[in-house]
Short mmCIF file of C-alpha atoms in Angstrom, two decimals:
data_model
loop_
_atom_site.label_atom_id
_atom_site.label_comp_id
_atom_site.label_asym_id
_atom_site.label_seq_id
_atom_site.Cartn_x
_atom_site.Cartn_y
_atom_site.Cartn_z
CA MET A 1 14.80 6.00 -25.40
CA LYS A 2 11.90 8.37 -24.70
CA ILE A 3 9.59 8.67 -21.75
CA SER A 4 5.96 9.47 -21.91
CA VAL A 5 3.17 9.87 -19.41
CA ASP A 6 -0.47 9.02 -19.86
CA ARG A 7 -2.26 11.91 -18.25
CA SER A 8 -5.52 10.08 -18.02
CA LYS A 9 -3.87 7.68 -15.61
CA CYS A 10 -1.40 9.79 -13.68
CA THR A 11 -2.62 11.07 -10.33
CA GLY A 12 0.68 12.68 -9.16
CA LEU A 13 1.58 10.14 -6.48
CA GLY A 14 5.19 11.06 -7.14
CA ILE A 15 7.04 7.74 -6.66
CA CYS A 16 8.79 8.47 -10.02
CA GLU A 17 10.16 11.70 -8.65
CA SER A 18 11.73 9.96 -5.68
CA LEU A 19 13.45 7.46 -8.02
CA ALA A 20 14.49 9.74 -10.91
CA PRO A 21 14.34 13.34 -9.75
CA ASP A 22 16.25 14.64 -12.83
CA VAL A 23 13.36 13.49 -15.08
CA PHE A 24 10.15 13.68 -12.93
CA GLU A 25 8.88 16.37 -10.65
CA ILE A 26 5.43 17.03 -9.12
CA ASP A 27 4.58 20.71 -9.52
CA ASP A 28 2.64 23.08 -7.21
CA ASP A 29 -0.61 21.97 -8.59
CA GLY A 30 0.16 18.33 -7.78
CA ASP A 31 0.67 17.39 -11.48
CA LEU A 32 3.62 15.48 -12.87
CA VAL A 33 6.10 17.47 -14.96
CA LEU A 34 8.51 15.70 -17.29
CA LYS A 35 11.65 17.75 -17.14
CA THR A 36 12.90 15.93 -20.25
CA ASP A 37 11.31 13.25 -22.41
CA GLU A 38 14.81 11.79 -23.21
CA VAL A 39 16.36 9.31 -20.89
CA PRO A 40 19.56 10.99 -19.57
CA PRO A 41 22.83 9.10 -19.86
CA GLY A 42 23.26 6.51 -17.12
CA GLN A 43 19.74 6.89 -15.71
CA LEU A 44 17.91 4.07 -17.62
CA ALA A 45 17.77 1.81 -14.58
CA ASP A 46 16.27 4.52 -12.36
CA ILE A 47 13.66 5.33 -15.02
CA GLU A 48 12.81 1.70 -15.47
CA ALA A 49 12.31 1.52 -11.69
CA ALA A 50 10.03 4.57 -11.95
CA VAL A 51 7.98 2.97 -14.73
CA ASP A 52 7.64 -0.27 -12.78
CA GLY A 53 6.97 1.67 -9.61
CA CYS A 54 4.08 3.68 -10.91
CA PRO A 55 0.87 2.51 -9.15
CA THR A 56 -1.36 3.77 -11.96
CA GLU A 57 0.83 2.43 -14.78
CA ALA A 58 0.97 5.85 -16.30
CA LEU A 59 4.57 5.88 -17.41
CA ARG A 60 6.07 4.28 -20.60
CA LEU A 61 9.50 3.96 -22.09
CA HIS A 62 9.71 3.66 -25.79
CA GLN A 63 11.90 4.15 -28.93
CA ASP A 64 10.98 7.66 -30.20
CA MET B 1 22.35 -25.40 -10.72
CA SER B 2 20.13 -22.39 -11.10
CA PRO B 3 16.45 -22.85 -10.33
CA GLN B 4 14.21 -24.08 -13.12
CA ASN B 5 10.84 -24.15 -11.29
CA LEU B 6 9.56 -20.98 -9.61
CA VAL B 7 6.41 -21.20 -7.56
CA VAL B 8 4.69 -18.03 -6.41
CA ILE B 9 2.15 -18.34 -3.60
CA GLY B 10 -0.15 -15.35 -3.90
CA ALA B 11 -1.79 -13.78 -6.91
CA SER B 12 -2.14 -10.16 -5.89
CA LEU B 13 0.29 -7.28 -6.71
CA ALA B 14 3.28 -8.96 -5.18
CA GLY B 15 2.60 -12.29 -6.87
CA LEU B 16 2.21 -10.70 -10.29
CA ARG B 17 5.30 -8.49 -9.90
CA ALA B 18 7.31 -11.56 -8.76
CA ALA B 19 6.42 -13.41 -11.96
CA GLU B 20 7.10 -10.39 -14.18
CA ALA B 21 10.44 -9.61 -12.52
CA ALA B 22 11.55 -13.25 -12.87
CA ARG B 23 10.82 -13.20 -16.66
CA LYS B 24 12.44 -9.74 -17.02
CA ALA B 25 15.52 -11.16 -15.31
CA GLY B 26 15.78 -13.79 -17.99
CA PHE B 27 14.18 -16.69 -16.17
CA SER B 28 13.01 -19.20 -18.61
CA GLY B 29 11.84 -22.01 -16.37
CA THR B 30 8.28 -22.69 -15.26
CA ILE B 31 6.37 -20.17 -13.17
CA THR B 32 3.28 -21.39 -11.20
CA MET B 33 1.17 -18.82 -9.51
CA VAL B 34 -1.28 -19.93 -6.81
CA GLY B 35 -4.04 -17.61 -5.69
CA ALA B 36 -6.65 -18.22 -2.98
CA GLU B 37 -9.18 -15.93 -4.63
CA HIS B 38 -10.90 -16.83 -7.80
CA HIS B 39 -9.97 -13.45 -9.36
CA LEU B 40 -7.07 -12.75 -11.62
CA PRO B 41 -4.53 -10.46 -9.99
CA TYR B 42 -6.10 -7.03 -9.24
CA ASP B 43 -5.10 -3.79 -7.75
CA ARG B 44 -6.24 -2.98 -4.19
CA PRO B 45 -5.74 0.73 -3.60
CA PRO B 46 -8.66 1.74 -5.80
CA LEU B 47 -11.03 -0.56 -3.96
CA SER B 48 -11.44 1.93 -1.06
CA LYS B 49 -10.97 5.00 -3.31
CA ALA B 50 -12.32 5.41 -6.86
CA TYR B 51 -14.17 2.08 -6.74
CA LEU B 52 -16.53 3.48 -4.11
CA ASP B 53 -17.38 6.62 -6.06
CA GLY B 54 -20.65 7.19 -7.67
CA VAL B 55 -19.49 6.51 -11.25
CA GLU B 56 -19.45 3.04 -12.76
CA PRO B 57 -16.09 1.57 -11.63
CA LYS B 58 -13.46 -0.05 -13.87
CA ALA B 59 -12.47 -3.59 -13.09
CA PRO B 60 -9.07 -3.19 -11.36
CA TYR B 61 -7.54 -6.33 -13.04
CA PHE B 62 -3.84 -5.84 -13.87
CA ARG B 63 -3.54 -8.14 -16.81
CA THR B 64 -5.78 -10.42 -18.87
CA GLU B 65 -5.61 -14.19 -18.40
CA GLU B 66 -4.19 -14.42 -21.88
CA LYS B 67 -1.44 -12.03 -21.14
CA LEU B 68 -0.57 -13.95 -17.93
CA ARG B 69 -0.61 -17.38 -19.60
CA ASP B 70 0.73 -16.56 -23.05
CA ASP B 71 2.96 -13.57 -22.79
CA LEU B 72 4.25 -14.08 -19.27
CA GLY B 73 4.15 -17.93 -19.45
CA VAL B 74 2.57 -18.37 -15.98
CA GLU B 75 0.53 -21.32 -15.01
CA LEU B 76 -2.34 -19.95 -12.84
CA LEU B 77 -3.94 -21.94 -10.01
CA LEU B 78 -6.69 -19.71 -8.83
CA GLY B 79 -9.13 -20.53 -6.01
CA ALA B 80 -6.42 -22.69 -4.56
CA SER B 81 -5.00 -22.17 -1.09
CA ALA B 82 -1.58 -23.29 0.02
CA THR B 83 -2.13 -25.37 3.17
CA GLY B 84 1.45 -26.25 4.12
CA LEU B 85 5.05 -26.15 3.18
CA ASP B 86 7.49 -29.14 3.16
CA THR B 87 10.91 -27.55 2.98
CA ALA B 88 12.76 -30.82 3.12
CA ASN B 89 11.17 -32.15 -0.07
CA LYS B 90 10.70 -28.62 -1.52
CA GLN B 91 6.99 -28.94 -1.93
CA VAL B 92 3.98 -26.67 -1.32
CA LEU B 93 0.95 -28.44 -0.09
CA LEU B 94 -2.36 -27.54 -1.74
CA GLY B 95 -4.85 -29.61 0.23
CA GLU B 96 -4.30 -33.17 -0.94
CA SER B 97 -1.92 -32.28 -3.76
CA ARG B 98 1.69 -31.24 -3.69
CA LEU B 99 3.47 -28.69 -5.85
CA ASP B 100 7.29 -28.99 -6.33
CA TYR B 101 9.47 -25.92 -6.35
CA ASP B 102 13.09 -25.12 -6.48
CA ALA B 103 12.60 -21.48 -5.93
CA LEU B 104 9.60 -20.18 -3.89
CA VAL B 105 8.18 -16.69 -3.45
CA ILE B 106 5.69 -16.33 -0.60
CA ALA B 107 3.30 -13.46 -1.29
CA THR B 108 0.12 -14.56 0.60
CA GLY B 109 -0.66 -11.07 1.82
CA ALA B 110 -2.82 -10.38 4.82
CA THR B 111 -6.43 -10.91 5.92
CA ALA B 112 -8.62 -8.14 7.27
CA ARG B 113 -9.42 -8.55 10.97
CA ARG B 114 -13.07 -9.17 11.75
CA LEU B 115 -15.22 -8.21 14.70
CA PRO B 116 -16.25 -11.25 16.81
CA GLY B 117 -19.84 -12.30 16.86
CA VAL B 118 -21.02 -10.80 13.64
CA ALA B 119 -20.76 -13.91 11.42
CA GLY B 120 -23.81 -14.28 9.20
CA LEU B 121 -25.08 -10.75 9.72
CA ALA B 122 -25.70 -9.18 6.34
CA GLY B 123 -24.48 -5.62 5.79
CA VAL B 124 -21.24 -6.03 7.87
CA HIS B 125 -18.14 -6.08 5.72
CA THR B 126 -14.39 -5.73 5.85
CA LEU B 127 -12.79 -4.14 2.80
CA ARG B 128 -9.83 -6.00 1.50
CA THR B 129 -10.91 -7.98 -1.54
CA LEU B 130 -12.70 -7.16 -4.73
CA ASP B 131 -15.73 -9.09 -3.49
CA ASP B 132 -15.70 -6.89 -0.36
CA ALA B 133 -15.56 -3.74 -2.39
CA MET B 134 -18.46 -4.85 -4.68
CA ALA B 135 -20.60 -5.43 -1.58
CA VAL B 136 -19.68 -2.14 0.02
CA ARG B 137 -20.21 -0.25 -3.18
CA GLY B 138 -23.59 -1.91 -3.61
CA ALA B 139 -24.68 -0.74 -0.12
CA LEU B 140 -23.51 2.80 -0.77
CA ASP B 141 -25.46 2.79 -4.07
CA ALA B 142 -28.52 1.93 -2.05
CA GLY B 143 -27.96 5.00 0.21
CA ALA B 144 -26.82 3.06 3.26
CA ARG B 145 -26.54 4.83 6.60
CA THR B 146 -22.89 3.83 7.22
CA VAL B 147 -20.90 3.10 10.36
CA VAL B 148 -17.19 2.60 9.94
CA VAL B 149 -15.41 0.71 12.76
CA GLY B 150 -11.80 1.82 12.97
CA CYS B 151 -10.46 5.25 11.87
CA GLY B 152 -7.43 3.81 9.95
CA PHE B 153 -6.80 4.56 6.26
CA ILE B 154 -9.29 2.10 4.90
CA GLY B 155 -12.02 3.19 7.26
CA SER B 156 -11.28 6.88 6.56
CA GLU B 157 -11.39 6.32 2.80
CA VAL B 158 -14.74 4.57 3.12
CA ALA B 159 -16.11 7.42 5.22
CA SER B 160 -14.85 9.83 2.64
CA GLY B 161 -16.49 7.87 -0.28
CA ALA B 162 -19.81 7.78 1.55
CA ARG B 163 -19.71 11.45 2.42
CA LYS B 164 -19.02 12.29 -1.25
CA ARG B 165 -22.41 10.62 -1.98
CA GLY B 166 -24.01 12.72 0.79
CA LEU B 167 -24.63 9.74 3.07
CA GLU B 168 -24.57 9.88 6.89
CA VAL B 169 -21.35 8.41 8.24
CA THR B 170 -20.21 7.65 11.73
CA VAL B 171 -16.65 6.48 12.37
CA VAL B 172 -15.98 4.68 15.66
CA GLU B 173 -12.41 4.54 16.79
CA ALA B 174 -11.39 2.59 19.97
CA GLN B 175 -8.12 4.54 20.48
CA PRO B 176 -8.25 8.17 21.78
CA THR B 177 -6.46 9.27 18.60
CA PRO B 178 -6.75 7.78 15.22
CA LEU B 179 -3.76 6.56 13.21
CA ALA B 180 -1.42 6.94 16.19
CA ARG B 181 0.58 3.90 15.07
CA ALA B 182 0.75 4.93 11.49
CA VAL B 183 1.62 8.60 11.82
CA GLY B 184 1.91 9.34 15.53
CA ASP B 185 -0.49 11.03 17.90
CA GLU B 186 -0.08 14.61 16.82
CA MET B 187 -0.51 14.07 13.09
CA GLY B 188 -3.29 11.51 13.74
CA ARG B 189 -5.24 14.41 15.36
CA VAL B 190 -4.51 16.62 12.41
CA CYS B 191 -5.71 13.98 9.89
CA ALA B 192 -8.88 13.52 12.01
CA LYS B 193 -9.78 17.16 11.47
CA LEU B 194 -10.53 16.23 7.86
CA HIS B 195 -13.36 14.05 9.01
CA HIS B 196 -14.85 16.88 11.19
CA ARG B 197 -14.58 19.36 8.32
CA HIS B 198 -16.52 17.16 5.98
CA GLY B 199 -19.37 16.18 8.20
CA THR B 200 -18.32 12.72 9.30
CA ASP B 201 -19.23 11.96 12.90
CA LEU B 202 -15.91 10.75 14.38
CA ARG B 203 -16.14 9.23 17.84
CA CYS B 204 -12.77 8.32 19.39
CA GLY B 205 -12.00 6.38 22.59
CA VAL B 206 -15.15 4.32 22.31
CA GLY B 207 -15.53 0.66 21.31
CA VAL B 208 -18.19 -1.38 19.67
CA GLU B 209 -20.20 -3.38 22.27
CA ARG B 210 -22.25 -5.31 19.72
CA ILE B 211 -23.90 -5.18 16.37
CA GLU B 212 -27.63 -5.85 16.41
CA GLY B 213 -30.06 -6.97 13.78
CA GLU B 214 -32.27 -9.75 12.57
CA GLY B 215 -30.23 -11.39 9.79
CA ARG B 216 -29.10 -7.99 8.71
CA VAL B 217 -27.45 -5.15 10.52
CA GLU B 218 -29.89 -2.63 12.07
CA ARG B 219 -27.73 -0.76 14.68
CA VAL B 220 -24.35 -0.61 16.20
CA VAL B 221 -24.23 -0.36 20.00
CA LEU B 222 -21.18 1.34 21.41
CA SER B 223 -19.37 0.73 24.73
CA ASP B 224 -20.80 4.01 26.08
CA GLY B 225 -24.29 2.60 25.43
CA THR B 226 -25.01 4.78 22.39
CA ALA B 227 -26.88 3.04 19.58
CA ILE B 228 -26.35 4.20 16.03
CA ASP B 229 -28.85 3.02 13.25
CA ALA B 230 -26.96 1.55 10.36
CA ASP B 231 -27.52 -0.25 7.04
CA LEU B 232 -23.84 -0.77 6.37
CA VAL B 233 -20.96 -1.44 8.75
CA VAL B 234 -17.45 -1.47 7.36
CA VAL B 235 -14.81 -2.93 9.70
CA GLY B 236 -11.35 -1.46 9.18
CA ILE B 237 -9.30 -2.58 12.19
CA GLY B 238 -6.19 -3.78 10.57
CA ALA B 239 -4.98 -6.98 8.95
CA GLU B 240 -3.08 -10.14 9.96
CA PRO B 241 -0.39 -11.64 7.77
CA ASN B 242 -1.38 -14.95 6.17
CA THR B 243 1.10 -17.22 7.68
CA GLU B 244 -1.11 -19.94 9.31
CA TRP B 245 -0.35 -22.36 6.44
CA LEU B 246 3.37 -22.08 7.33
CA ALA B 247 2.94 -23.26 10.95
CA GLY B 248 5.35 -26.18 11.55
CA SER B 249 7.24 -25.51 8.22
CA GLY B 250 10.37 -24.54 10.08
CA LEU B 251 10.21 -21.04 8.76
CA ALA B 252 10.56 -18.24 11.40
CA LEU B 253 7.22 -16.51 11.80
CA ASP B 254 6.89 -13.38 13.91
CA ASP B 255 3.93 -11.27 12.67
CA GLY B 256 4.93 -12.26 9.15
CA VAL B 257 7.45 -14.44 7.55
CA VAL B 258 10.84 -13.46 8.97
CA CYS B 259 13.37 -12.66 6.16
CA ASP B 260 16.89 -11.30 6.02
CA GLU B 261 17.74 -8.14 3.99
CA TYR B 262 17.66 -10.24 0.79
CA LEU B 263 14.00 -11.13 1.55
CA CYS B 264 15.24 -14.74 2.00
CA ALA B 265 13.31 -16.83 4.51
CA GLY B 266 14.94 -20.21 4.01
CA ASP B 267 16.60 -22.45 1.43
CA GLY B 268 15.31 -21.16 -1.94
CA ILE B 269 12.41 -19.36 -0.12
CA TYR B 270 11.71 -15.68 -0.35
CA ALA B 271 8.83 -13.49 0.78
CA ALA B 272 7.36 -10.23 -0.41
CA GLY B 273 4.54 -7.89 0.32
CA ASP B 274 2.27 -7.71 3.35
CA VAL B 275 3.38 -11.14 4.60
CA ALA B 276 7.08 -10.35 4.69
CA ARG B 277 8.94 -9.09 7.75
CA TRP B 278 12.37 -8.26 6.56
CA HIS B 279 15.47 -6.40 7.78
CA ASN B 280 15.47 -2.97 6.08
CA PRO B 281 19.12 -1.91 6.03
CA LEU B 282 18.29 1.71 5.48
CA PHE B 283 16.75 1.92 8.97
CA ASP B 284 18.62 -1.09 10.39
CA ARG B 285 15.43 -2.67 11.71
CA ALA B 286 12.88 -5.38 10.90
CA MET B 287 9.68 -4.12 9.33
CA ARG B 288 6.50 -5.47 7.88
CA LEU B 289 4.78 -3.03 5.54
CA GLU B 290 1.27 -3.22 4.06
CA HIS B 291 1.99 -0.69 1.29
CA TRP B 292 1.63 -0.90 -2.41
CA THR B 293 5.09 0.41 -3.25
CA SER B 294 6.95 -2.08 -1.05
CA ALA B 295 4.87 -4.93 -2.15
CA ALA B 296 5.71 -4.25 -5.76
CA GLU B 297 9.32 -3.62 -5.18
CA GLN B 298 9.86 -6.47 -2.69
CA ALA B 299 8.29 -8.89 -5.16
CA ALA B 300 10.66 -7.89 -7.92
CA VAL B 301 13.71 -8.13 -5.62
CA ALA B 302 12.57 -11.47 -4.09
CA ALA B 303 11.93 -13.02 -7.46
CA ARG B 304 15.25 -11.92 -8.92
CA ASN B 305 17.07 -13.18 -5.79
CA ALA B 306 15.08 -16.41 -6.01
CA VAL B 307 16.03 -17.18 -9.62
CA HIS B 308 19.58 -15.71 -9.49
CA PRO B 309 20.61 -16.37 -5.94
CA ALA B 310 24.30 -15.90 -6.72
CA GLU B 311 23.60 -12.24 -7.61
CA ALA B 312 21.19 -11.61 -4.71
CA LYS B 313 20.66 -7.95 -3.76
CA PRO B 314 19.30 -6.50 -0.49
CA TYR B 315 16.03 -4.58 -0.39
CA ARG B 316 16.36 -1.15 1.16
CA THR B 317 13.59 1.33 1.02
CA VAL B 318 12.03 4.43 2.49
CA PRO B 319 8.44 3.27 3.12
CA TYR B 320 5.77 5.24 1.30
CA PHE B 321 2.02 5.25 1.44
CA TRP B 322 -0.77 7.54 0.43
CA SER B 323 -4.44 7.81 1.19
CA ASP B 324 -7.14 9.98 -0.39
CA TRP B 325 -9.65 11.56 2.04
CA TYR B 326 -12.33 13.86 0.66
CA ASP B 327 -10.59 16.36 -1.49
CA SER B 328 -7.28 15.92 0.24
CA ARG B 329 -4.33 13.55 -0.33
CA ILE B 330 -2.31 12.36 2.63
CA GLN B 331 1.20 11.05 1.93
CA PHE B 332 3.76 9.61 4.29
CA VAL B 333 7.41 8.62 3.67
CA GLY B 334 9.74 6.98 6.21
CA ILE B 335 8.86 5.81 9.64
CA PRO B 336 6.63 7.34 12.32
CA ALA B 337 8.65 6.13 15.34
CA ALA B 338 10.11 9.54 16.07
CA GLU B 339 11.38 11.56 19.05
CA GLU B 340 10.02 14.72 17.62
CA VAL B 341 7.37 15.68 15.05
CA ARG B 342 7.58 19.22 13.79
CA ILE B 343 5.03 20.95 11.60
CA VAL B 344 7.14 22.96 9.20
CA GLU B 345 4.41 24.29 6.93
CA GLY B 346 0.78 25.07 7.36
CA ASP B 347 -1.56 25.65 10.35
CA PRO B 348 -3.60 22.46 10.83
CA ALA B 349 -6.49 24.48 12.26
CA ARG B 350 -6.78 26.62 9.15
CA ASP B 351 -4.81 25.36 6.13
CA ARG B 352 -5.56 22.58 3.63
CA ARG B 353 -1.84 22.11 3.28
CA VAL B 354 0.32 20.80 6.12
CA VAL B 355 3.90 19.45 6.04
CA ALA B 356 5.31 17.66 9.15
CA LEU B 357 8.78 16.20 9.70
CA TYR B 358 9.84 13.29 11.96
CA ARG B 359 13.11 13.28 13.84
CA GLU B 360 15.08 10.35 15.32
CA GLY B 361 18.37 11.37 16.88
CA ASP B 362 19.87 13.97 14.58
CA ARG B 363 18.36 12.30 11.47
CA LEU B 364 15.26 12.90 9.39
CA VAL B 365 13.30 9.68 9.41
CA GLY B 366 9.85 10.61 8.19
CA ALA B 367 7.63 13.21 6.53
CA LEU B 368 3.88 13.52 6.23
CA THR B 369 2.10 15.90 3.96
CA ILE B 370 -1.52 16.73 3.48
CA ASN B 371 -1.89 18.22 -0.01
CA GLY B 372 1.94 18.52 -0.26
CA GLN B 373 2.54 16.56 -3.44
CA ASN B 374 5.27 18.89 -4.62
CA VAL B 375 7.52 18.33 -1.58
CA ILE B 376 6.80 14.91 -0.19
CA MET B 377 9.19 13.07 -2.59
CA LYS B 378 11.99 15.54 -2.01
CA PHE B 379 11.76 14.45 1.65
CA ARG B 380 11.79 10.80 0.59
CA GLY B 381 15.00 11.54 -1.36
CA LEU B 382 16.50 13.24 1.76
CA ILE B 383 15.65 10.27 4.01
CA MET B 384 17.09 7.87 1.41
CA LYS B 385 20.41 9.83 1.56
CA GLY B 386 20.45 9.85 5.33
CA ALA B 387 19.93 13.55 5.60
CA SER B 388 20.42 15.27 8.97
CA TRP B 389 17.49 16.88 10.82
CA ALA B 390 19.09 20.30 10.52
CA ASP B 391 19.40 20.02 6.69
CA ALA B 392 15.85 18.73 6.41
CA VAL B 393 14.46 21.64 8.45
CA ALA B 394 16.56 24.15 6.42
CA PHE B 395 15.31 22.63 3.17
CA ALA B 396 11.66 22.89 4.36
CA GLU B 397 12.23 26.47 5.43
CA GLN B 398 13.68 27.29 2.05
CA ARG B 399 10.75 25.75 0.26
CA ARG B 400 8.29 27.59 2.39
CA ALA B 401 10.02 30.94 1.71
CA VAL B 402 9.99 30.32 -2.01
CA ALA B 403 6.29 29.36 -1.88
CA ALA B 404 5.45 32.41 0.18
CA SER B 405 7.24 34.85 -2.25
CA ALA B 406 5.61 33.28 -5.40
#
């Protein structure tokens, strides 16, 4: 599974970072950085929570 | 037997998320969603933010009606208010009609408090619904001289939106310090500086005596006798949970629907969002939150627990909210009821960026940042893990040292 972010929607609120810090991080400019675009083993539930928890619906999980 | 008939009262964020979570959890029974407004479910945070900007706003609807009906299989009853609950017969009363449920999620939200004695006066608004936002936006488009009553987050965002358009804005706050309940006295004062810096006339410790005008607002008279000319008054003095319809139902009501840690309020009955007062195990206390994040998450937990009660899970969270003022973003995680608030980064008198930590006992319980997007969620993680105050302060110090050497 892959993770992608729609930059036109993301405003860097960071809820994703608090739910899956190995994948998401807000950088010094307040922008979201994807540390990886692959779902790390055992973290699918956290990343699903991050996708559901995004107030701007900017995150998406998809097959390749 | 597991429930086959889920009724969701409320068609805002929590109502929608309840329906979506039930389906995602494999629930194949009927879902009926009842909403008091005529609108499809829509997102509220933008109403006091981007929606008030000068550019043409996007409609903040979450899903199309087709998606809700066909993809999610939800029967929508919009413009319908629940008027009562009969727990013995498991029915929700909608005026004269009755709706059967075997699982119920209450997500009726909250209603903005109004000022007394201004009914019928045009130009006086609360800002809670899409209809409110359209009216406020229209007045700003017309260049309204704006008075905001209440320096909370909604009021501050309205002031910010009006100033961005170059309009004159006065904010009247009855308390000596704004936001004291939300972020504490000290950080309330720090946030208030943003208003001063951006030309908003903030007056604290003064009430509204009356609002005058012939059919339409003309001026606001304050308790100190000052009169301020106004074309638009936005009242942002908090909200009351919508529980009147539950009076006499047997459910425990105490500034919200009282729930346990599973968001359960009674037999087959769960609550989520602004209306729910539940026991948050992470802080071992009852809370009622009016935040986007908790509404979305509670609704999902409540719905899953409602349709699969045998596998019910508690809802534990570190509260989170954000607010956009002028060119700054304020973010808060945790709880503000602290014995000590320590500013660990930034000088509020000078710097755009401020980071403050909140201590209870020897534990970190809260963090507030102004333009601190890159650290706020790290503190949320620390609070979630029950980090000690010493560890949190050390972490903040280390972040600051790294930033200073960069």
